[in-house]
């Protein structure tokens, strides 16, 4: 039996821990690779798009969680290989958002959606 704390509510760090436990303890999970999970990732992305199309908030929340699980799982594979971890992933996207939004985080100006889109492109 593993040492695991059941809670009334789980957070992001709990998800990371659960994925790590599953990779360590579950034969199916430990055998997964980026390539073997690719099809499931795409299915979840399509299911998320469907939830958006349906404007179904409950389904949207569920599908966002499923997609987030894939992000954490793929990142965990790379952490195990010593390549990068979740902090590297979040640092990268934070830097990209800051860099591509000088109208918010810098001296750039953008007053319309079109101006923002042009700067992003």
Short mmCIF file of C-alpha atoms in Angstrom, two decimals:
data_model
loop_
_atom_site.label_atom_id
_atom_site.label_comp_id
_atom_site.label_asym_id
_atom_site.label_seq_id
_atom_site.Cartn_x
_atom_site.Cartn_y
_atom_site.Cartn_z
CA UNK A 1 0.00 0.00 0.00
CA UNK A 2 1.30 3.44 -0.87
CA UNK A 3 1.43 6.40 1.47
CA UNK A 4 -1.27 8.72 0.12
CA UNK A 5 -3.36 11.39 1.82
CA UNK A 6 -7.00 11.51 0.77
CA UNK A 7 -8.42 15.05 0.83
CA UNK A 8 -11.71 16.86 0.40
CA UNK A 9 -10.13 19.01 -2.33
CA UNK A 10 -6.96 18.56 -4.38
CA UNK A 11 -4.71 21.19 -5.97
CA UNK A 12 -2.16 21.36 -8.75
CA UNK A 13 0.69 20.00 -6.64
CA UNK A 14 -1.53 17.03 -5.74
CA UNK A 15 -2.02 16.29 -9.44
CA UNK A 16 1.73 16.28 -9.98
CA UNK A 17 2.17 13.90 -7.03
CA UNK A 18 -0.61 11.57 -8.21
CA UNK A 19 0.91 11.38 -11.70
CA UNK A 20 4.31 10.57 -10.16
CA UNK A 21 2.74 7.84 -7.99
CA UNK A 22 0.90 6.35 -10.96
CA UNK A 23 4.08 6.30 -13.08
CA UNK A 24 5.86 4.50 -10.25
CA UNK A 25 3.11 2.09 -9.13
CA UNK A 26 0.90 1.33 -12.15
CA UNK A 27 2.35 -0.94 -14.88
CA UNK A 28 0.18 0.64 -17.59
CA UNK A 29 1.11 4.19 -16.62
CA UNK A 30 4.81 3.41 -16.30
CA UNK A 31 4.83 1.95 -19.82
CA UNK A 32 3.40 5.10 -21.41
CA UNK A 33 5.48 7.27 -23.70
CA UNK A 34 4.79 10.52 -25.52
CA UNK A 35 3.98 8.48 -28.62
CA UNK A 36 1.67 6.02 -26.86
CA UNK A 37 -0.27 8.87 -25.23
CA UNK A 38 -0.51 11.01 -28.38
CA UNK A 39 -3.85 9.57 -29.51
CA UNK A 40 -5.40 10.13 -26.07
CA UNK A 41 -4.09 13.69 -25.96
CA UNK A 42 -5.73 14.46 -29.30
CA UNK A 43 -8.99 12.84 -28.18
CA UNK A 44 -9.02 14.99 -25.05
CA UNK A 45 -8.35 18.13 -27.09
CA UNK A 46 -11.32 17.32 -29.34
CA UNK A 47 -13.49 16.60 -26.31
CA UNK A 48 -12.49 19.97 -24.86
CA UNK A 49 -13.42 21.65 -28.14
CA UNK A 50 -16.79 19.90 -28.04
CA UNK A 51 -17.41 21.13 -24.48
CA UNK A 52 -16.67 24.66 -25.68
CA UNK A 53 -19.01 24.25 -28.65
CA UNK A 54 -21.75 22.97 -26.35
CA UNK A 55 -21.12 25.78 -23.84
CA UNK A 56 -21.29 23.07 -21.17
CA UNK A 57 -19.43 24.41 -18.12
CA UNK A 58 -19.43 21.11 -16.21
CA UNK A 59 -18.05 19.24 -19.21
CA UNK A 60 -15.59 22.07 -19.89
CA UNK A 61 -14.18 21.75 -16.38
CA UNK A 62 -13.82 17.98 -16.75
CA UNK A 63 -12.14 18.18 -20.15
CA UNK A 64 -9.76 20.94 -19.02
CA UNK A 65 -8.74 18.59 -16.21
CA UNK A 66 -8.19 15.73 -18.65
CA UNK A 67 -6.01 17.94 -20.85
CA UNK A 68 -4.11 19.24 -17.82
CA UNK A 69 -3.45 15.64 -16.78
CA UNK A 70 -1.79 15.10 -20.15
CA UNK A 71 0.41 18.18 -19.75
CA UNK A 72 1.51 16.94 -16.32
CA UNK A 73 2.04 13.38 -17.58
CA UNK A 74 4.15 14.41 -20.58
CA UNK A 75 6.16 16.76 -18.39
CA UNK A 76 6.68 14.01 -15.82
CA UNK A 77 8.15 11.71 -18.48
CA UNK A 78 10.70 14.42 -19.28
CA UNK A 79 11.38 15.06 -15.59
CA UNK A 80 12.13 11.36 -15.14
CA UNK A 81 14.55 11.56 -18.07
CA UNK A 82 16.26 14.59 -16.51
CA UNK A 83 15.30 16.91 -19.37
CA UNK A 84 12.89 19.43 -17.79
CA UNK A 85 10.17 19.72 -15.16
CA UNK A 86 6.91 21.56 -14.58
CA UNK A 87 8.73 24.68 -13.38
CA UNK A 88 10.58 24.77 -16.71
CA UNK A 89 7.32 24.41 -18.62
CA UNK A 90 5.57 27.13 -16.62
CA UNK A 91 8.62 29.41 -16.82
CA UNK A 92 8.65 29.01 -20.59
CA UNK A 93 4.99 29.87 -21.08
CA UNK A 94 5.18 32.78 -18.62
CA UNK A 95 8.14 34.24 -20.49
CA UNK A 96 6.37 33.77 -23.84
CA UNK A 97 3.22 35.52 -22.57
CA UNK A 98 5.22 38.42 -21.15
CA UNK A 99 7.31 38.77 -24.32
CA UNK A 100 4.29 38.63 -26.61
CA UNK A 101 2.32 41.15 -24.54
CA UNK A 102 4.47 44.29 -24.48
CA UNK A 103 1.23 46.32 -24.48
CA UNK A 104 0.60 44.94 -20.98
CA UNK A 105 4.06 44.18 -19.54
CA UNK A 106 6.13 46.79 -21.37
CA UNK A 107 5.99 50.14 -23.08
CA UNK A 108 4.11 48.93 -26.16
CA UNK A 109 0.62 50.15 -26.94
CA UNK A 110 -2.37 48.27 -28.31
CA UNK A 111 -5.86 49.69 -28.06
CA UNK A 112 -7.78 47.15 -30.15
CA UNK A 113 -8.02 43.40 -30.57
CA UNK A 114 -6.57 43.79 -34.07
CA UNK A 115 -3.50 45.66 -32.77
CA UNK A 116 -2.92 42.98 -30.13
CA UNK A 117 -3.29 40.22 -32.74
CA UNK A 118 -0.81 41.95 -35.05
CA UNK A 119 1.76 42.21 -32.25
CA UNK A 120 1.21 38.55 -31.26
CA UNK A 121 1.77 37.39 -34.85
#
